Amino acid sequence: METEGDHDWVSPIAKENLGDRAYFALRAALMGGQLKPGEKLRLRPMSKRFGISATPMREAFLRLVSLEVLTLDARGTAMVPELTRDQLLEIRNIRVDLEGRAAAAAATFAKNEDIAALETMHSALSRAFEAGNYAKAIDLNTRFHLHLCRMGEMPILLEIVENLWLRCGPLLSHLYDRGNPFDGTHPHLTVIEGLRQRDPVMTRGAICHDIEHGGQGLLHRAKKVQGKD
């Protein structure tokens, strides 16, 4: 009869999962707007860039295809799909609901260090925008939103929101095509003030305003994409 002590000599073997490494790097690039709609990712060149073989690279592609955030052809070339206007509107409406709920919860659970982290992110975002580094500004905008959701302490909601950002993140690469979408006080600053005041209504309203109005220019872009179909 075997007992737990019989296998005391067994210990886990540490081995980096190369497919996971590529998968999470691609996820971050999609959510942060570093990959653009219509962009092609060829299997072998991407494998070479990651320093891995084609098999784990294909596995990473397939995981993202299963989430419908990449498409994959028979040659192993992955592509970032284009969003139609209707798809973007649906995603935006769901984000308003879910991110609004998370923001309201964050006003209750927020720790001072988390609020400080959001302040740092937004300050860096503003500096990047003023310097014309829009790619960095977009990435920081993504981090701000996801960190706020994380502060709401609703892990299932966070997972859903992250998947929505996987879908809309590439289109957000065009977020600043028309310049700053806001005049006056940026909604992020109102979010931060709402968190400081522990005011769920203010915090929720500010992030919803940011989602609804900050991406207005993207609807024009998505509509043009739809016209190609």
PDB file of N, CA, C and O in Angstrom, residues 12 23 30 36 76 88 90 106 153-154 157:
ATOM      1  N   PRO A  12       8.611  18.744  -7.841  1.00  0.00           N
ATOM      2  CA  PRO A  12       8.240  19.272  -9.150  1.00  0.00           C
ATOM      3  C   PRO A  12       9.477  19.667  -9.967  1.00  0.00           C
ATOM      4  O   PRO A  12      10.468  20.157  -9.424  1.00  0.00           O
ATOM      5  N   TYR A  23       2.149  33.361 -25.399  1.00  0.00           N
ATOM      6  CA  TYR A  23       0.722  33.663 -25.259  1.00  0.00           C
ATOM      7  C   TYR A  23       0.505  34.937 -24.446  1.00  0.00           C
ATOM      8  O   TYR A  23      -0.241  35.837 -24.854  1.00  0.00           O
ATOM      9  N   LEU A  30      -1.966  42.782 -27.549  1.00  0.00           N
ATOM     10  CA  LEU A  30      -3.324  43.009 -28.047  1.00  0.00           C
ATOM     11  C   LEU A  30      -4.066  44.017 -27.174  1.00  0.00           C
ATOM     12  O   LEU A  30      -4.668  44.966 -27.669  1.00  0.00           O
ATOM     13  N   LYS A  36      -2.132  45.942 -34.312  1.00  0.00           N
ATOM     14  CA  LYS A  36      -3.185  46.733 -34.953  1.00  0.00           C
ATOM     15  C   LYS A  36      -4.149  45.845 -35.741  1.00  0.00           C
ATOM     16  O   LYS A  36      -3.773  44.752 -36.183  1.00  0.00           O
ATOM     17  N   GLY A  76      -0.308  28.888 -41.066  1.00  0.00           N
ATOM     18  CA  GLY A  76       0.158  29.264 -39.738  1.00  0.00           C
ATOM     19  C   GLY A  76       0.286  30.757 -39.537  1.00  0.00           C
ATOM     20  O   GLY A  76       0.863  31.199 -38.538  1.00  0.00           O
ATOM     21  N   LEU A  88     -17.923  47.010 -32.065  1.00  0.00           N
ATOM     22  CA  LEU A  88     -17.313  47.971 -31.150  1.00  0.00           C
ATOM     23  C   LEU A  88     -18.340  48.549 -30.184  1.00  0.00           C
ATOM     24  O   LEU A  88     -18.089  48.688 -28.981  1.00  0.00           O
ATOM     25  N   GLU A  90     -21.123  47.146 -29.189  1.00  0.00           N
ATOM     26  CA  GLU A  90     -21.518  46.116 -28.231  1.00  0.00           C
ATOM     27  C   GLU A  90     -20.466  45.968 -27.136  1.00  0.00           C
ATOM     28  O   GLU A  90     -20.792  45.904 -25.940  1.00  0.00           O
ATOM     29  N   ALA A 106     -14.443  49.433  -6.410  1.00  0.00           N
ATOM     30  CA  ALA A 106     -13.103  49.910  -6.071  1.00  0.00           C
ATOM     31  C   ALA A 106     -13.162  51.071  -5.094  1.00  0.00           C
ATOM     32  O   ALA A 106     -12.271  51.236  -4.253  1.00  0.00           O
ATOM     33  N   GLU A 153     -11.911  43.950  -6.811  1.00  0.00           N
ATOM     34  CA  GLU A 153     -11.873  42.636  -6.152  1.00  0.00           C
ATOM     35  C   GLU A 153     -12.989  41.709  -6.623  1.00  0.00           C
ATOM     36  O   GLU A 153     -13.644  41.023  -5.829  1.00  0.00           O
ATOM     37  N   MET A 154     -13.206  41.714  -7.952  1.00  0.00           N
ATOM     38  CA  MET A 154     -14.155  40.782  -8.567  1.00  0.00           C
ATOM     39  C   MET A 154     -13.422  40.043  -9.686  1.00  0.00           C
ATOM     40  O   MET A 154     -13.428  40.473 -10.831  1.00  0.00           O
ATOM     41  N   LEU A 157     -15.312  39.054 -12.981  1.00  0.00           N
ATOM     42  CA  LEU A 157     -15.567  40.244 -13.793  1.00  0.00           C
ATOM     43  C   LEU A 157     -14.285  40.696 -14.485  1.00  0.00           C
ATOM     44  O   LEU A 157     -14.302  41.043 -15.672  1.00  0.00           O
TER      45      LEU A 157
END
